[in-house]
Coordinates of N, CA, C and O and ligand atoms in Angstrom, one line a residue:
M29 N -42.5 -51.3 174.3 CA -41.9 -52.6 174.3 C -41.3 -52.9 172.9 O -41.9 -52.6 171.9
L30 N -40.1 -53.4 172.9 CA -39.4 -53.7 171.7 C -39.2 -55.2 171.7 O -38.8 -55.8 172.7
I31 N -39.4 -55.9 170.6 CA -39.0 -57.3 170.4 C -37.8 -57.3 169.5 O -37.9 -56.8 168.3
R32 N -36.7 -58.0 170.0 CA -35.5 -58.0 169.2 C -34.8 -59.3 169.4 O -35.2 -60.1 170.3
E33 N -33.9 -59.6 168.4 CA -33.2 -60.8 168.5 C -32.4 -61.0 169.9 O -31.9 -60.0 170.4
A34 N -32.5 -62.2 170.5 CA -31.8 -62.5 171.7 C -30.3 -62.6 171.4 O -30.0 -63.3 170.4
T35 N -29.4 -62.1 172.3 CA -28.0 -62.4 172.2 C -27.5 -63.1 173.4 O -28.3 -63.2 174.4
D36 N -26.3 -63.6 173.3 CA -25.7 -64.2 174.5 C -25.7 -63.4 175.7 O -25.9 -63.8 176.9
E37 N -25.6 -62.0 175.5 CA -25.7 -61.1 176.6 C -27.0 -61.0 177.3 O -27.1 -60.6 178.4
D38 N -28.0 -61.5 176.6 CA -29.3 -61.5 177.3 C -29.6 -62.7 178.2 O -30.5 -62.6 179.0
W39 N -28.8 -63.7 178.0 CA -29.0 -65.0 178.8 C -29.1 -64.7 180.3 O -30.0 -65.3 181.0
P40 N -28.1 -64.0 180.9 CA -28.2 -63.8 182.4 C -29.5 -63.1 182.8 O -29.9 -63.4 184.0
A41 N -30.2 -62.4 182.0 CA -31.5 -61.8 182.3 C -32.6 -62.8 182.1 O -33.7 -62.8 182.8
I42 N -32.4 -63.7 181.2 CA -33.5 -64.7 180.8 C -33.5 -65.8 181.9 O -34.6 -66.2 182.4
W43 N -32.3 -66.3 182.3 CA -32.1 -67.5 183.1 C -33.0 -67.5 184.4 O -33.6 -68.4 184.8
P44 N -32.9 -66.4 185.2 CA -33.6 -66.4 186.5 C -35.1 -66.8 186.3 O -35.7 -67.7 187.1
F45 N -35.8 -66.1 185.4 CA -37.3 -66.4 185.3 C -37.5 -67.7 184.5 O -38.4 -68.5 184.8
F46 N -36.6 -68.0 183.6 CA -36.6 -69.3 182.9 C -36.6 -70.4 183.8 O -37.4 -71.4 183.9
H47 N -35.6 -70.3 184.8 CA -35.4 -71.3 185.8 C -36.6 -71.4 186.7 O -37.1 -72.6 187.0
D48 N -37.2 -70.4 187.1 CA -38.3 -70.4 188.0 C -39.5 -71.1 187.3 O -40.2 -71.9 188.0
I49 N -39.7 -70.7 186.1 CA -40.9 -71.3 185.4 C -40.7 -72.8 185.1 O -41.6 -73.6 185.4
V50 N -39.5 -73.3 184.8 CA -39.2 -74.7 184.6 C -39.3 -75.4 185.9 O -39.8 -76.5 186.0
A51 N -38.6 -74.8 186.9 CA -38.6 -75.5 188.2 C -40.0 -75.7 188.9 O -40.3 -76.7 189.5
A52 N -40.9 -74.7 188.5 CA -42.3 -74.9 189.0 C -43.0 -76.1 188.4 O -43.9 -76.7 189.1
G53 N -42.6 -76.5 187.2 CA -43.0 -77.8 186.7 C -44.5 -77.7 186.3 O -45.1 -78.8 186.2
E54 N -45.1 -76.6 186.1 CA -46.5 -76.5 185.8 C -46.8 -76.2 184.3 O -48.0 -76.4 183.9
T55 N -45.8 -75.9 183.5 CA -46.2 -75.4 182.1 C -45.3 -76.0 181.0 O -45.7 -76.0 179.8
F56 N -44.1 -76.5 181.3 CA -43.3 -77.0 180.3 C -43.0 -78.5 180.6 O -43.0 -78.9 181.8
T57 N -42.6 -79.2 179.5 CA -42.3 -80.6 179.7 C -40.7 -80.8 179.8 O -40.2 -81.9 179.7
Y58 N -40.1 -79.7 180.1 CA -38.6 -79.8 180.4 C -38.4 -80.4 181.8 O -39.3 -80.3 182.7
P59 N -37.3 -81.1 182.0 CA -37.0 -81.5 183.3 C -37.0 -80.4 184.3 O -36.4 -79.3 184.1
T60 N -37.5 -80.6 185.5 CA -37.7 -79.5 186.5 C -36.3 -79.1 187.1 O -36.2 -78.0 187.6
D61 N -35.3 -80.0 187.0 CA -34.0 -79.7 187.4 C -33.1 -79.3 186.3 O -31.8 -79.4 186.4
L62 N -33.6 -78.8 185.2 CA -32.8 -78.5 184.0 C -31.7 -77.5 184.3 O -31.9 -76.5 185.0
G63 N -30.5 -77.9 183.9 CA -29.3 -77.0 184.2 C -29.2 -75.9 183.3 O -29.7 -75.9 182.2
E64 N -28.4 -74.9 183.7 CA -28.3 -73.6 182.9 C -27.7 -73.9 181.5 O -28.2 -73.3 180.5
D65 N -26.7 -74.6 181.4 CA -26.0 -74.8 180.1 C -26.9 -75.5 179.1 O -27.1 -75.0 178.0
L66 N -27.6 -76.6 179.6 CA -28.5 -77.3 178.7 C -29.7 -76.3 178.3 O -30.2 -76.3 177.1
A67 N -30.2 -75.6 179.2 CA -31.3 -74.6 179.0 C -30.9 -73.7 178.0 O -31.7 -73.4 177.0
R68 N -29.7 -73.1 178.0 CA -29.3 -72.1 177.1 C -29.3 -72.7 175.7 O -29.7 -72.1 174.7
G69 N -28.7 -73.8 175.6 CA -28.7 -74.5 174.3 C -30.1 -74.9 173.7 O -30.2 -74.8 172.5
W70 N -31.0 -75.2 174.6 CA -32.3 -75.6 174.1 C -33.1 -74.3 173.7 O -34.0 -74.3 172.8
W71 N -32.8 -73.2 174.3 CA -33.6 -72.0 174.1 C -33.0 -71.0 173.0 O -33.7 -70.5 172.2
I72 N -31.8 -70.8 173.1 CA -31.1 -69.8 172.2 C -30.8 -70.5 170.9 O -29.8 -71.3 170.7
L73 N -31.6 -70.3 169.9 CA -31.5 -71.1 168.6 C -30.7 -70.3 167.6 O -30.6 -69.0 167.7
S74 N -30.2 -71.0 166.6 CA -29.5 -70.2 165.5 C -30.3 -70.4 164.1 O -31.2 -71.2 164.0
E75 N -30.0 -69.5 163.3 CA -30.7 -69.4 162.0 C -30.7 -70.8 161.4 O -29.8 -71.5 161.4
P76 N -31.9 -71.1 160.7 CA -33.0 -70.2 160.4 C -34.0 -70.1 161.5 O -35.0 -69.4 161.4
D77 N -33.8 -70.9 162.6 CA -34.7 -70.7 163.8 C -34.3 -69.4 164.4 O -33.2 -68.8 164.1
R78 N -35.2 -69.0 165.4 CA -35.0 -67.7 166.0 C -35.3 -67.6 167.5 O -36.2 -68.4 167.9
T79 N -34.6 -66.8 168.2 CA -34.9 -66.5 169.6 C -34.9 -65.0 169.8 O -34.0 -64.4 169.3
V80 N -36.0 -64.5 170.4 CA -36.1 -63.1 170.6 C -36.4 -62.8 172.0 O -36.7 -63.7 172.9
V81 N -36.1 -61.5 172.4 CA -36.5 -61.0 173.7 C -37.4 -59.8 173.6 O -37.3 -59.1 172.6
A82 N -38.3 -59.7 174.6 CA -39.1 -58.4 174.6 C -38.5 -57.6 175.7 O -38.3 -58.0 176.9
V83 N -38.2 -56.3 175.4 CA -37.5 -55.4 176.4 C -38.3 -54.2 176.5 O -39.0 -53.7 175.6
D84 N -38.2 -53.6 177.7 CA -38.9 -52.3 177.9 C -38.0 -51.2 177.5 O -36.8 -51.4 177.0
D85 N -38.4 -50.0 177.7 CA -37.6 -48.7 177.3 C -36.3 -48.7 178.0 O -35.3 -48.2 177.4
A86 N -36.2 -49.3 179.2 CA -34.9 -49.2 179.9 C -34.0 -50.4 179.5 O -32.9 -50.6 179.9
G87 N -34.5 -51.3 178.6 CA -33.8 -52.5 178.1 C -33.9 -53.7 179.1 O -33.3 -54.7 178.8
T88 N -34.8 -53.7 179.9 CA -35.1 -54.8 180.8 C -35.8 -55.9 180.1 O -36.8 -55.6 179.4
V89 N -35.3 -57.1 180.2 CA -35.9 -58.2 179.5 C -37.1 -58.6 180.2 O -37.2 -58.9 181.4
L90 N -38.3 -58.6 179.5 CA -39.6 -58.9 180.1 C -40.0 -60.3 179.8 O -40.8 -61.0 180.5
G91 N -39.6 -60.8 178.7 CA -39.9 -62.2 178.3 C -39.2 -62.6 177.0 O -38.4 -61.7 176.4
T92 N -39.3 -63.8 176.6 CA -38.6 -64.4 175.5 C -39.4 -65.4 174.7 O -40.4 -66.0 175.3
A93 N -39.1 -65.5 173.5 CA -39.7 -66.6 172.7 C -38.8 -67.2 171.7 O -37.8 -66.5 171.3
K94 N -38.9 -68.5 171.4 CA -38.2 -69.2 170.4 C -39.1 -69.7 169.4 O -40.3 -70.0 169.7
M95 N -38.7 -69.7 168.1 CA -39.5 -70.2 167.0 C -38.6 -71.0 166.1 O -37.5 -70.7 165.9
N96 N -39.3 -72.0 165.6 CA -38.5 -73.0 164.8 C -39.5 -73.8 164.0 O -40.7 -73.8 164.2
S97 N -38.9 -74.7 163.1 CA -39.8 -75.8 162.3 C -40.2 -76.8 163.4 O -39.4 -77.1 164.3
N98 N -41.4 -77.2 163.3 CA -41.9 -78.2 164.3 C -41.3 -79.6 164.0 O -41.1 -80.4 164.9
H99 N -41.0 -79.9 162.7 CA -40.4 -81.1 162.3 C -39.4 -80.8 161.3 O -39.3 -79.7 160.7
M100 N -38.6 -81.8 160.9 CA -37.6 -81.7 159.9 C -38.1 -82.2 158.6 O -39.3 -82.8 158.5
G101 N -37.3 -82.1 157.5 CA -37.7 -82.8 156.2 C -39.0 -82.4 155.7 O -39.4 -81.2 155.6
N102 N -39.7 -83.5 155.3 CA -41.0 -83.2 154.7 C -42.1 -82.8 155.7 O -43.3 -82.6 155.3
G103 N -41.7 -82.6 157.0 CA -42.6 -82.1 158.0 C -42.2 -80.7 158.3 O -42.8 -80.1 159.3
S104 N -41.3 -80.1 157.6 CA -40.7 -78.8 158.0 C -41.5 -77.6 157.6 O -41.0 -76.4 157.8
H105 N -42.7 -77.8 157.1 CA -43.5 -76.6 156.6 C -44.4 -76.1 157.7 O -45.2 -75.2 157.4
I106 N -44.4 -76.7 158.9 CA -45.2 -76.2 160.0 C -44.3 -75.7 161.1 O -43.3 -76.3 161.4
A107 N -44.5 -74.5 161.6 CA -43.7 -73.9 162.5 C -44.2 -74.2 163.9 O -45.3 -74.6 164.2
S108 N -43.3 -74.0 164.9 CA -43.7 -74.0 166.3 C -43.1 -72.9 167.0 O -42.1 -72.2 166.5
A109 N -43.4 -72.6 168.3 CA -42.8 -71.6 169.1 C -43.1 -71.9 170.5 O -44.0 -72.6 170.9
S110 N -42.3 -71.3 171.4 CA -42.5 -71.4 172.9 C -42.3 -69.9 173.5 O -41.5 -69.2 172.9
Y111 N -42.8 -69.8 174.6 CA -42.8 -68.4 175.2 C -42.6 -68.5 176.7 O -43.1 -69.4 177.4
M112 N -41.8 -67.6 177.2 CA -41.7 -67.4 178.7 C -41.6 -65.9 179.0 O -40.8 -65.2 178.5
V113 N -42.6 -65.5 179.8 CA -42.6 -64.2 180.3 C -42.2 -64.2 181.8 O -42.8 -65.0 182.6
D114 N -41.4 -63.2 182.2 CA -41.0 -63.1 183.6 C -42.3 -63.0 184.4 O -43.2 -62.1 184.2
P115 N -42.5 -63.9 185.4 CA -43.8 -63.9 186.1 C -44.1 -62.5 186.8 O -45.3 -62.2 187.0
E116 N -43.1 -61.8 187.1 CA -43.3 -60.4 187.6 C -43.9 -59.5 186.6 O -44.2 -58.3 186.9
R117 N -43.8 -59.9 185.3 CA -44.3 -59.0 184.3 C -45.5 -59.6 183.5 O -45.9 -59.1 182.5
S118 N -46.1 -60.6 184.1 CA -47.1 -61.3 183.3 C -48.4 -60.4 183.4 O -48.6 -59.5 184.2
G119 N -49.3 -60.7 182.4 CA -50.6 -60.1 182.4 C -50.6 -58.7 181.9 O -51.5 -57.9 182.1
R120 N -49.4 -58.3 181.2 CA -49.4 -56.9 180.6 C -49.2 -56.9 179.2 O -48.7 -55.9 178.6
G121 N -49.5 -58.0 178.5 CA -49.4 -58.0 177.1 C -48.1 -58.4 176.4 O -48.0 -58.5 175.2
V122 N -47.2 -58.8 177.3 CA -45.9 -59.2 176.7 C -46.0 -60.6 176.0 O -45.6 -60.7 174.8
G123 N -46.7 -61.5 176.5 CA -46.9 -62.8 176.0 C -47.7 -62.7 174.7 O -47.4 -63.3 173.6
R124 N -48.7 -61.8 174.6 CA -49.5 -61.6 173.4 C -48.6 -61.0 172.3 O -48.6 -61.5 171.1
A125 N -47.8 -60.1 172.7 CA -46.9 -59.5 171.6 C -45.9 -60.4 171.1 O -45.6 -60.5 169.9
L126 N -45.3 -61.3 172.0 CA -44.4 -62.3 171.6 C -45.1 -63.3 170.6 O -44.5 -63.7 169.6
C127 N -46.3 -63.8 171.0 CA -47.0 -64.8 170.2 C -47.3 -64.1 168.8 O -47.1 -64.8 167.8
E128 N -47.8 -63.0 168.7 CA -48.1 -62.3 167.5 C -46.8 -62.2 166.7 O -46.9 -62.4 165.4
Y129 N -45.7 -61.8 167.3 CA -44.4 -61.8 166.6 C -44.1 -63.1 165.9 O -43.7 -63.1 164.8
T130 N -44.3 -64.2 166.7 CA -43.8 -65.5 166.1 C -44.8 -65.9 165.0 O -44.3 -66.5 163.9
V131 N -46.1 -65.6 165.1 CA -47.0 -65.9 164.0 C -46.6 -65.1 162.7 O -46.6 -65.6 161.6
D132 N -46.3 -63.8 162.9 CA -45.8 -63.0 161.8 C -44.6 -63.6 161.2 O -44.4 -63.6 159.9
W133 N -43.6 -64.0 162.0 CA -42.4 -64.6 161.5 C -42.7 -65.9 160.7 O -42.1 -66.0 159.6
A134 N -43.5 -66.7 161.2 CA -43.8 -68.0 160.6 C -44.5 -67.7 159.2 O -44.1 -68.4 158.2
R135 N -45.4 -66.7 159.1 CA -46.1 -66.4 157.9 C -45.2 -65.9 156.9 O -45.1 -66.3 155.7
T136 N -44.3 -65.0 157.3 CA -43.4 -64.3 156.4 C -42.3 -65.3 155.9 O -41.9 -65.3 154.7
A137 N -41.9 -66.3 156.8 CA -40.9 -67.3 156.4 C -41.6 -68.4 155.5 O -40.8 -69.2 155.0
G138 N -42.9 -68.3 155.3 CA -43.5 -69.2 154.3 C -44.1 -70.5 154.9 O -44.5 -71.4 154.2
Y139 N -44.1 -70.6 156.3 CA -44.7 -71.8 156.9 C -46.3 -71.8 156.6 O -46.9 -70.8 156.4
R140 N -46.8 -73.0 156.5 CA -48.2 -73.1 156.1 C -49.1 -73.1 157.5 O -50.3 -72.9 157.3
A141 N -48.5 -73.3 158.6 CA -49.3 -73.4 159.8 C -48.4 -73.3 161.0 O -47.1 -73.4 160.8
M142 N -49.0 -73.1 162.2 CA -48.2 -73.2 163.4 C -48.8 -74.2 164.3 O -50.1 -74.3 164.3
Q143 N -48.0 -74.8 165.1 CA -48.5 -75.9 166.0 C -47.8 -75.8 167.3 O -46.5 -75.6 167.4
F144 N -48.6 -75.9 168.4 CA -47.9 -76.1 169.7 C -48.2 -77.5 170.1 O -49.3 -78.0 170.1
N145 N -47.1 -78.2 170.5 CA -47.2 -79.6 170.7 C -47.6 -80.0 172.1 O -48.1 -81.1 172.3
A146 N -47.5 -79.1 173.0 CA -47.6 -79.6 174.5 C -48.2 -78.4 175.3 O -47.3 -77.9 176.1
V147 N -49.4 -78.0 175.2 CA -49.9 -76.9 176.0 C -50.7 -77.6 177.2 O -51.7 -78.3 176.9
V148 N -50.2 -77.4 178.4 CA -50.8 -78.1 179.5 C -52.3 -77.4 179.7 O -52.4 -76.3 179.7
E149 N -53.3 -78.4 179.8 CA -54.6 -77.8 179.7 C -55.0 -77.0 181.0 O -55.8 -76.1 180.9
T150 N -54.2 -77.1 182.0 CA -54.4 -76.3 183.2 C -53.8 -74.9 183.1 O -54.0 -74.0 183.9
N151 N -53.0 -74.7 182.0 CA -52.3 -73.4 181.8 C -53.3 -72.5 181.0 O -53.1 -72.1 179.9
T152 N -54.3 -72.1 181.8 CA -55.5 -71.4 181.1 C -55.2 -70.1 180.5 O -55.7 -69.8 179.5
N153 N -54.2 -69.4 181.1 CA -53.9 -68.1 180.5 C -53.2 -68.4 179.1 O -53.6 -67.6 178.2
A154 N -52.4 -69.3 179.0 CA -51.8 -69.6 177.7 C -52.8 -70.2 176.7 O -52.8 -69.6 175.6
V155 N -53.7 -71.0 177.1 CA -54.7 -71.6 176.2 C -55.7 -70.4 175.7 O -56.0 -70.3 174.6
R156 N -56.1 -69.5 176.7 CA -56.9 -68.5 176.3 C -56.2 -67.5 175.3 O -56.7 -67.0 174.3
L157 N -54.9 -67.2 175.6 CA -54.1 -66.3 174.7 C -54.1 -67.0 173.3 O -54.3 -66.3 172.3
Y158 N -53.7 -68.3 173.2 CA -53.6 -68.8 171.9 C -54.9 -68.9 171.2 O -54.9 -68.7 169.9
R159 N -55.9 -69.3 171.8 CA -57.3 -69.3 171.2 C -57.6 -67.9 170.7 O -58.2 -67.8 169.5
S160 N -57.3 -66.9 171.4 CA -57.7 -65.5 170.9 C -56.9 -65.1 169.7 O -57.2 -64.2 169.0
L161 N -55.7 -65.8 169.5 CA -54.9 -65.5 168.3 C -55.3 -66.4 167.1 O -54.5 -66.5 166.2
G162 N -56.3 -67.3 167.3 CA -56.7 -68.2 166.2 C -56.2 -69.6 166.3 O -56.5 -70.3 165.4
F163 N -55.6 -70.0 167.4 CA -55.2 -71.3 167.5 C -56.4 -72.1 168.0 O -57.2 -71.7 168.9
E164 N -56.5 -73.4 167.6 CA -57.5 -74.3 168.0 C -56.9 -75.6 168.6 O -55.8 -76.1 168.1
V165 N -57.5 -76.1 169.6 CA -57.1 -77.4 170.2 C -57.6 -78.5 169.2 O -58.8 -78.7 169.0
I166 N -56.6 -79.1 168.6 CA -57.0 -80.1 167.6 C -56.8 -81.6 168.2 O -57.2 -82.6 167.5
G167 N -56.4 -81.6 169.4 CA -56.3 -82.9 170.1 C -55.7 -82.8 171.5 O -55.0 -81.7 171.8
T168 N -56.1 -83.7 172.4 CA -55.5 -83.6 173.8 C -55.0 -85.0 174.2 O -55.7 -86.0 174.1
L169 N -53.7 -85.1 174.5 CA -53.1 -86.3 175.0 C -53.6 -86.4 176.4 O -53.3 -85.7 177.3
P170 N -54.5 -87.5 176.6 CA -55.0 -87.7 178.0 C -53.9 -87.9 179.0 O -53.0 -88.8 178.8
E171 N -54.0 -87.3 180.1 CA -53.0 -87.4 181.2 C -51.6 -87.3 180.8 O -50.7 -87.9 181.2
G172 N -51.4 -86.5 179.7 CA -50.0 -86.3 179.2 C -49.1 -85.5 180.0 O -47.9 -85.6 179.8
F173 N -49.5 -84.9 181.1 CA -48.7 -84.1 181.9 C -49.0 -84.3 183.4 O -50.1 -84.4 183.8
N174 N -47.9 -84.5 184.2 CA -48.2 -84.8 185.6 C -48.0 -83.5 186.4 O -46.8 -83.1 186.7
H175 N -49.0 -82.7 186.5 CA -48.9 -81.4 187.2 C -48.6 -81.7 188.7 O -49.2 -82.5 189.4
P176 N -47.7 -80.8 189.3 CA -47.3 -81.0 190.6 C -48.4 -80.9 191.6 O -48.3 -81.5 192.7
E177 N -49.4 -80.1 191.3 CA -50.6 -80.0 192.2 C -51.8 -80.7 191.8 O -52.6 -81.3 192.5
Q178 N -52.1 -80.7 190.4 CA -53.3 -81.1 190.0 C -53.2 -82.6 189.4 O -54.2 -83.2 188.9
G179 N -52.1 -83.2 189.5 CA -51.9 -84.5 189.0 C -51.9 -84.7 187.5 O -51.6 -83.7 186.7
Y180 N -52.4 -85.8 187.0 CA -52.3 -86.0 185.6 C -53.4 -85.3 184.8 O -54.6 -85.4 185.1
V181 N -52.9 -84.4 184.0 CA -53.9 -83.5 183.2 C -53.5 -83.6 181.7 O -52.5 -84.2 181.3
G182 N -54.4 -83.2 180.9 CA -54.1 -83.3 179.4 C -53.1 -82.4 178.9 O -52.9 -81.2 179.4
L183 N -52.5 -82.8 177.7 CA -51.6 -81.9 177.0 C -52.3 -81.6 175.6 O -52.5 -82.5 174.8
H184 N -52.6 -80.4 175.4 CA -53.2 -80.0 174.1 C -52.2 -79.8 173.0 O -51.1 -79.3 173.2
I185 N -52.6 -80.3 171.8 CA -51.9 -79.8 170.6 C -52.8 -78.7 170.0 O -54.0 -78.9 169.8
M186 N -52.2 -77.6 169.8 CA -52.9 -76.4 169.3 C -52.3 -76.1 167.9 O -51.1 -76.1 167.7
H187 N -53.2 -75.6 167.0 CA -52.9 -75.4 165.6 C -53.5 -74.2 165.0 O -54.7 -73.9 165.4
K188 N -52.8 -73.5 164.1 CA -53.3 -72.4 163.4 C -52.8 -72.4 162.0 O -51.6 -72.3 161.8
P189 N -53.7 -72.5 161.0 CA -53.4 -72.3 159.6 C -52.9 -70.9 159.3 O -53.4 -70.0 159.9
L190 N -51.8 -70.8 158.6 CA -51.3 -69.4 158.2 C -51.8 -68.9 156.9 O -52.1 -69.7 156.0
Ligands
COA25 C1 -48.5 -67.8 179.2 C2 -47.6 -66.5 179.1 C3 -46.6 -66.6 177.9 C4 -48.6 -65.4 178.8 O1 -47.8 -64.2 178.8 P1 -48.3 -62.8 179.5 O2 -47.4 -61.7 179.2 O3 -48.6 -63.1 181.0 O4 -49.8 -62.7 178.8 P2 -50.5 -61.3 178.3 O5 -50.3 -60.3 179.3 O6 -50.0 -61.1 176.9 O7 -52.0 -61.8 178.2 C5 -52.5 -62.5 177.1 C6 -53.7 -63.1 177.5 O8 -53.5 -64.1 178.4 C7 -54.4 -64.1 179.5 N1 -53.6 -63.8 180.7 C8 -52.3 -63.7 180.8 N2 -51.9 -63.5 182.0 C9 -53.0 -63.3 182.7 C10 -53.2 -63.0 184.1 N3 -52.2 -62.8 185.0 N4 -54.5 -62.9 184.5 C11 -55.4 -63.1 183.6 N5 -55.3 -63.3 182.3 C12 -54.1 -63.4 181.9 C13 -55.4 -63.1 179.1 O9 -56.4 -63.9 178.4 C14 -54.7 -62.2 178.2 O10 -55.7 -61.8 177.2 P3 -55.9 -60.2 177.0 O11 -54.6 -59.7 176.2 O12 -57.1 -60.1 176.2 O13 -55.9 -59.5 178.3 C15 -46.9 -66.2 180.4 O14 -47.8 -66.2 181.5 C16 -45.8 -67.3 180.7 O15 -44.7 -67.1 180.4 N6 -46.2 -68.3 181.5 C17 -45.2 -69.3 182.0 C18 -44.7 -70.1 180.8 C19 -45.7 -70.6 179.9 O16 -46.8 -71.1 180.4 N7 -45.4 -70.5 178.6 C20 -46.3 -71.1 177.6 C21 -46.2 -72.6 177.6 S1 -47.4 -73.3 176.4

């Protein structure tokens, strides 16, 4: 697996699984009917922020991550990141590799910590992955997310000093 910069040419491969993940409404706070143009603008970031794809030997896009400052100005020393792995490719280490990549990026770029703002508490695979990489839940917004099946559940803020 290779992790490389995402280009405009990658978007057609990203959008189908991006759409399915967002439309399912279980893991992101994006509108579930998010349109493609808005989605591309939210996901494909420009310098100094980054967007990458994980590809296999055949060049197939397996997943994607974006990484950025969590806040601007005097809050810009803490990074954030988001991940989407094609559900057909999940559970094979793609998410872990993308997460490790973003942590390395943030450390190299001089950020003091990383923060995830809205990890749905029922997204146990993501929470377990982030914990295994040293992130801790530092707070949970009660009933911060309206899960389509489980109703109102908590939204974790997860943090890792770098
Ligand atoms: C969360 C997500 C990024 C994880 O990516 P992934 O490629 O499936 O995860 P990995 O294969 O790297 O697994 C990492 C860890 O997550 C857990 N995990 C992930 N998928 C799993 C699965 N299908 N079954 C069991 N555990 C799983 C395991 O704890 C695993 O640990 P291990 O490496 O010690 O086995 C991916 O499932 C995804 O894109 N989900 C939808 C969008 C999303 O939730 N994004 C994050 C929002 S905060």
